[in-house]
Amino acid sequence: MAIPVLVVGCAGKMGREVIKAVHAAPDMYVIGAVDRSHLDADAGEVAGIGPIDVPITDNLEVSCAMVAQERSPGVMVDFTHPRGLYDRVRTAIAYGVRPVIGTTGIAPEQLADLAEFADKASTGCVVAPNFAIGMILLQQACLRAAEYFDHLEIIELHHDEKADAPSGTALATAQLIASTGKAFNPAKVEETELIAGARGGLVPGNIRIHSLRLPGLLAHQEVIFGGTGQSFSLRHDTTDRSAYMPGVLLAIRKVLGLKSLVYGLEKIL
Amino acid sequence: MAIPVLVVGCAGKMGREVIKAVHAAPDMYVIGAVDRSHLDADAGEVAGIGPIDVPITDNLEVSCAMVAQERSPGVMVDFTHPRGLYDRVRTAIAYGVRPVIGTTGIAPEQLADLAEFADKASTGCVVAPNFAIGMILLQQACLRAAEYFDHLEIIELHHDEKADAPSGTALATAQLIASTGKAFNPAKVEETELIAGARGGLVPGNIRIHSLRLPGLLAHQEVIFGGTGQSFSLRHDTTDRSAYMPGVLLAIRKVLGLKSLVYGLEKIL
Amino acid sequence: MAIPVLVVGCAGKMGREVIKAVHAAPDMYVIGAVDRSHLDADAGEVAGIGPIDVPITDNLEVSCAMVAQERSPGVMVDFTHPRGLYDRVRTAIAYGVRPVIGTTGIAPEQLADLAEFADKASTGCVVAPNFAIGMILLQQACLRAAEYFDHLEIIELHHDEKADAPSGTALATAQLIASTGKAFNPAKVEETELIAGARGGLVPGNIRIHSLRLPGLLAHQEVIFGGTGQSFSLRHDTTDRSAYMPGVLLAIRKVLGLKSLVYGLEKIL
Amino acid sequence: MAIPVLVVGCAGKMGREVIKAVHAAPDMYVIGAVDRSHLDADAGEVAGIGPIDVPITDNLEVSCAMVAQERSPGVMVDFTHPRGLYDRVRTAIAYGVRPVIGTTGIAPEQLADLAEFADKASTGCVVAPNFAIGMILLQQACLRAAEYFDHLEIIELHHDEKADAPSGTALATAQLIASTGKAFNPAKVEETELIAGARGGLVPGNIRIHSLRLPGLLAHQEVIFGGTGQSFSLRHDTTDRSAYMPGVLLAIRKVLGLKSLVYGLEKIL
């Protein structure tokens, strides 16, 4: 039976992609759409795929109640803001709706609260900072390569509207690799940085990240491992927001079989 | 205790690298060196690292007997020709010397014979077409990515003294991915190749390989996976023959704990 | 004084970009918009930038007459089909409107006719198969590199909705380099193509083109020159149709100073 | 008639390459070889190409006198140290021998002295910090691209034995581009560097250089230009010291036709 999906933040950039992807998937359907803007407009129209007979509402509770009336257990997808997230997850779970959360910037203590709440309710919940499967595969392959290579550096390249450097994803990649506890990049010679910053930003694990910002670029990350006589490079390019949808659909399918909160798409790959 | 290592083909390009690497490793030493050329010359001198007090001989049997007299079990490393390989392995095993074989072009039936022989003797033996750990990591990461991506192509770039295209390693990568049984690269549109060969060489698994040959290049392989809105690329560059040595040293250490023939470095990573 | 611009094919993908770009440029404005669809709709609305008070019409002659009444000489931009192009250019020139043509697939004899017509009328006209300035710079840099390097290969990568291989632009790059008359890629060894097509498609100049087609890719071209101990690679990535607009705006500004037909953006860079 | 060439620093890494390249070129020959080490040894033997009947000497003056006795005007190639360079050039010119200087680290005032000396003697002299033709072509193409693109960043990647960052060549590329006087990389958003150095080293022209150091790498430089919807990247890879030889041979041929000191290989391309 098809999975009913409630999309919170349905009028946002990611929300609209979720509406499109869920509507197009054969094993699920959009049952509700929540946003503070575009009230009463058709969620499909707002997403640019024509009417799907789902009016946008700002009442999450009523929406969850509606999902609960479907014959199959439902899923709530939330790509919005950390503010109010705890309450939204609580509401969803109270109605037996499983949350799939792509909202970023959640504080660690809030995440712990959510995990505890999902655990008590024995309800599956997926929270992930990144739904691009290719990026998760890159990170996992890096973790493996880090066992055999002692040297690596990270380059991340983004469009020039991105204010922060390095990117959260590049930092997450570095932290994951550093979590092996290995001391990377032992120096062969004493380095001199003639111009401050030339050697990039140093993060735990003694790993350097280099951030480029240029118009015409989208979102790219490259990790280069170097060893005697060889190098191994892994690169992920995101060319469109649709890149995240296979990961979101995967999470929607997998969350139904979980009994607690799972953090990171890699846990369900 | 340090591992005594016998290097067959010690005057060849790879053999000289093996002499250097084994001599430099703290947990092993060169006990013998076999070649048909440079007889009686010092193997270290021939390898360019100065004398190591190991004269080159063409008598494998005597060399194996010498290894057998050491206090620790020894290893024979062979980067030569498939011709005579079966006899060399047999001789080594007869003396309790474990073979590590990097010789390429071994016929499948010969490989089966070697496996049977090693198995009967309960003696470890490692045969691998590629000892570059980075390349093995690339291939394994590709195998994993192939679970989630349906589309990929392979580019391999080599110096212009390489006659065959595609490279054996690129072909091996394609075959490994194809072994998943998945039908890759389903077409979205009907393709027209306006110039024959533009779309590359098609190998089983519906995978295309593109081979470039240029002076100034060394040995490079890139696998590009494409999915909606994203691509994931893995690239391995070999800049020097020393790239293979960490893999050879790893095999020397691991073969001592094996009881049969193992094919492929990935099995012992 | 600002330049009045008439956009033919204004409801097409490129036409809408032209409407946006011309409207945003400080030194020009959209005076008219021609298309067979979206009649009477506002060209700005169709382009997604809100109303600009320019209704779409299918009457090119009336539109040209309107341009002729402006105080400054005007320009017609045409990104449509070769069919009818000669008549459209004739009409424009008859009203003193300078054509900037991005329509591809024009037959050589038709191009010659257009050139003759523009010449007789002493009216500037720009026809270009590619308005991406970066690609023109790549091609010009290749032409220069081809003086010093004897070896090169071309890789072009596109999304999997592109049916033809190789791409017209890659072919144009190869033809430009081949036009030097040099015999590129002299072989060092006798090559064996174990799998047909592995070495790519061979075009005049003895240049090989390798075409990749994958979802997640956009439009990319890479030219790799190889020489003893070095390689020099040039890569152009198009991530959005807006890439062509700086070239279109440049042509609009330059065509006013011309007296005949100019083919190729490189002529006015 | 073939050009007699005197190689100073013939036993050094670059000097040995020069010996090899000059000896192999059909239109020139090694007439003399100067070094402080390997005295009396054959310069060809030291370079690894077998005897060429040119003993190494430490007497530059005698060597120059010998060149002067040849029927064709000769050239002195010097890849050594800045110390004593002025005297060596003076000696060479006194004997009518044209200097081709690849020695790096020459102080600006010393360079001015050399220029004045060459000028007074009406004798050609070529001084260049980089003889890799591909790199010169890259720099020239960047200069051209900088006319049309407002945004660029530079990445340079080297082996981990290189102590200084950024590389002199990357810095030279940035300085060349900055010399256009253009203010590059106007910011679209206010940037925040969460980790110091992440955004690279800032050099005049508001250009950022990112330096990577990894084993397995050789010498690589990439310049990425970004514009709306497109990027244009130029990359040079040096895989062997032989990369510099075509540039050295070119300078040897061209210096004979000059009457003054020329700085930079680009001036004679």
PDB file of C-alpha atoms in Angstrom, chain A residues 142-231:
ATOM      1  CA  CYS A 142      36.712   8.464   2.644  1.00  0.00           C
ATOM      2  CA  LEU A 143      36.372   6.733   5.980  1.00  0.00           C
ATOM      3  CA  ARG A 144      37.608   3.546   4.374  1.00  0.00           C
ATOM      4  CA  ALA A 145      40.440   5.269   2.490  1.00  0.00           C
ATOM      5  CA  ALA A 146      41.539   6.950   5.712  1.00  0.00           C
ATOM      6  CA  GLU A 147      42.533   3.521   7.016  1.00  0.00           C
ATOM      7  CA  TYR A 148      45.184   3.183   4.316  1.00  0.00           C
ATOM      8  CA  PHE A 149      46.173   6.750   3.500  1.00  0.00           C
ATOM      9  CA  ASP A 150      47.777   9.082   6.040  1.00  0.00           C
ATOM     10  CA  HIS A 151      47.452  12.248   3.979  1.00  0.00           C
ATOM     11  CA  LEU A 152      44.390  14.071   2.683  1.00  0.00           C
ATOM     12  CA  GLU A 153      43.046  17.536   2.012  1.00  0.00           C
ATOM     13  CA  ILE A 154      39.552  18.776   1.215  1.00  0.00           C
ATOM     14  CA  ILE A 155      38.475  21.320  -1.403  1.00  0.00           C
ATOM     15  CA  GLU A 156      34.901  22.567  -1.476  1.00  0.00           C
ATOM     16  CA  LEU A 157      33.621  24.875  -4.185  1.00  0.00           C
ATOM     17  CA  HIS A 158      30.344  26.781  -4.067  1.00  0.00           C
ATOM     18  CA  HIS A 159      28.512  29.638  -5.815  1.00  0.00           C
ATOM     19  CA  ASP A 160      29.305  33.100  -4.509  1.00  0.00           C
ATOM     20  CA  GLU A 161      26.068  33.532  -2.595  1.00  0.00           C
ATOM     21  CA  LYS A 162      27.257  31.165   0.100  1.00  0.00           C
ATOM     22  CA  ALA A 163      28.462  33.301   3.000  1.00  0.00           C
ATOM     23  CA  ASP A 164      30.060  30.742   5.326  1.00  0.00           C
ATOM     24  CA  ALA A 165      33.365  28.972   4.759  1.00  0.00           C
ATOM     25  CA  PRO A 166      34.022  26.131   5.027  1.00  0.00           C
ATOM     26  CA  SER A 167      30.720  24.508   4.097  1.00  0.00           C
ATOM     27  CA  GLY A 168      28.954  22.476   6.769  1.00  0.00           C
ATOM     28  CA  THR A 169      29.231  19.376   4.627  1.00  0.00           C
ATOM     29  CA  ALA A 170      32.984  19.719   4.131  1.00  0.00           C
ATOM     30  CA  LEU A 171      33.375  20.195   7.851  1.00  0.00           C
ATOM     31  CA  ALA A 172      31.215  17.122   8.483  1.00  0.00           C
ATOM     32  CA  THR A 173      33.402  15.109   6.095  1.00  0.00           C
ATOM     33  CA  ALA A 174      36.546  16.232   7.929  1.00  0.00           C
ATOM     34  CA  GLN A 175      35.033  15.475  11.318  1.00  0.00           C
ATOM     35  CA  LEU A 176      33.975  12.030  10.203  1.00  0.00           C
ATOM     36  CA  ILE A 177      37.493  11.246   8.991  1.00  0.00           C
ATOM     37  CA  ALA A 178      39.021  12.777  12.128  1.00  0.00           C
ATOM     38  CA  SER A 179      36.744  10.593  14.260  1.00  0.00           C
ATOM     39  CA  THR A 180      39.002   7.654  13.357  1.00  0.00           C
ATOM     40  CA  GLY A 181      41.412   9.152  15.875  1.00  0.00           C
ATOM     41  CA  LYS A 182      44.282   9.005  13.394  1.00  0.00           C
ATOM     42  CA  ALA A 183      46.758  11.893  13.212  1.00  0.00           C
ATOM     43  CA  PHE A 184      46.641  12.801   9.533  1.00  0.00           C
ATOM     44  CA  ASN A 185      49.106  14.712   7.391  1.00  0.00           C
ATOM     45  CA  PRO A 186      52.373  14.231   9.292  1.00  0.00           C
ATOM     46  CA  ALA A 187      54.750  16.868   7.872  1.00  0.00           C
ATOM     47  CA  LYS A 188      57.787  15.893   5.833  1.00  0.00           C
ATOM     48  CA  VAL A 189      59.290  19.387   5.816  1.00  0.00           C
ATOM     49  CA  GLU A 190      58.722  22.451   7.934  1.00  0.00           C
ATOM     50  CA  GLU A 191      56.136  24.476   6.067  1.00  0.00           C
ATOM     51  CA  THR A 192      56.208  28.236   5.588  1.00  0.00           C
ATOM     52  CA  GLU A 193      52.973  30.007   4.732  1.00  0.00           C
ATOM     53  CA  LEU A 194      54.239  33.057   2.844  1.00  0.00           C
ATOM     54  CA  ILE A 195      50.701  34.382   2.555  1.00  0.00           C
ATOM     55  CA  ALA A 196      48.366  33.737   5.471  1.00  0.00           C
ATOM     56  CA  GLY A 197      45.608  31.307   4.626  1.00  0.00           C
ATOM     57  CA  ALA A 198      47.291  29.828   1.558  1.00  0.00           C
ATOM     58  CA  ARG A 199      47.394  26.411   3.208  1.00  0.00           C
ATOM     59  CA  GLY A 200      43.672  26.501   3.987  1.00  0.00           C
ATOM     60  CA  GLY A 201      41.711  26.169   7.218  1.00  0.00           C
ATOM     61  CA  LEU A 202      42.934  23.609   9.704  1.00  0.00           C
ATOM     62  CA  VAL A 203      40.320  21.454  11.412  1.00  0.00           C
ATOM     63  CA  PRO A 204      40.639  18.647  13.976  1.00  0.00           C
ATOM     64  CA  GLY A 205      42.470  15.613  12.644  1.00  0.00           C
ATOM     65  CA  ASN A 206      45.068  18.008  11.205  1.00  0.00           C
ATOM     66  CA  ILE A 207      43.003  18.191   8.029  1.00  0.00           C
ATOM     67  CA  ARG A 208      42.983  21.257   5.788  1.00  0.00           C
ATOM     68  CA  ILE A 209      39.882  22.552   4.028  1.00  0.00           C
ATOM     69  CA  HIS A 210      40.058  24.946   1.067  1.00  0.00           C
ATOM     70  CA  SER A 211      36.893  26.881   0.213  1.00  0.00           C
ATOM     71  CA  LEU A 212      36.325  28.486  -3.174  1.00  0.00           C
ATOM     72  CA  ARG A 213      33.418  30.818  -3.961  1.00  0.00           C
ATOM     73  CA  LEU A 214      32.687  31.703  -7.564  1.00  0.00           C
ATOM     74  CA  PRO A 215      29.642  32.546  -9.655  1.00  0.00           C
ATOM     75  CA  GLY A 216      28.877  29.751 -12.104  1.00  0.00           C
ATOM     76  CA  LEU A 217      29.715  27.095  -9.536  1.00  0.00           C
ATOM     77  CA  LEU A 218      26.987  25.142  -7.761  1.00  0.00           C
ATOM     78  CA  ALA A 219      27.953  22.836  -4.851  1.00  0.00           C
ATOM     79  CA  HIS A 220      31.042  20.654  -5.116  1.00  0.00           C
ATOM     80  CA  GLN A 221      33.288  18.812  -2.705  1.00  0.00           C
ATOM     81  CA  GLU A 222      36.534  17.018  -3.416  1.00  0.00           C
ATOM     82  CA  VAL A 223      38.648  14.955  -1.051  1.00  0.00           C
ATOM     83  CA  ILE A 224      42.169  14.114  -2.228  1.00  0.00           C
ATOM     84  CA  PHE A 225      44.134  11.351  -0.514  1.00  0.00           C
ATOM     85  CA  GLY A 226      47.847  11.223  -1.253  1.00  0.00           C
ATOM     86  CA  GLY A 227      50.317   8.407  -0.728  1.00  0.00           C
ATOM     87  CA  THR A 228      53.700   7.462  -2.127  1.00  0.00           C
ATOM     88  CA  GLY A 229      53.379   7.470  -5.902  1.00  0.00           C
ATOM     89  CA  GLN A 230      49.595   7.711  -5.980  1.00  0.00           C
ATOM     90  CA  SER A 231      46.578   9.833  -5.182  1.00  0.00           C
TER      91      SER A 231
END
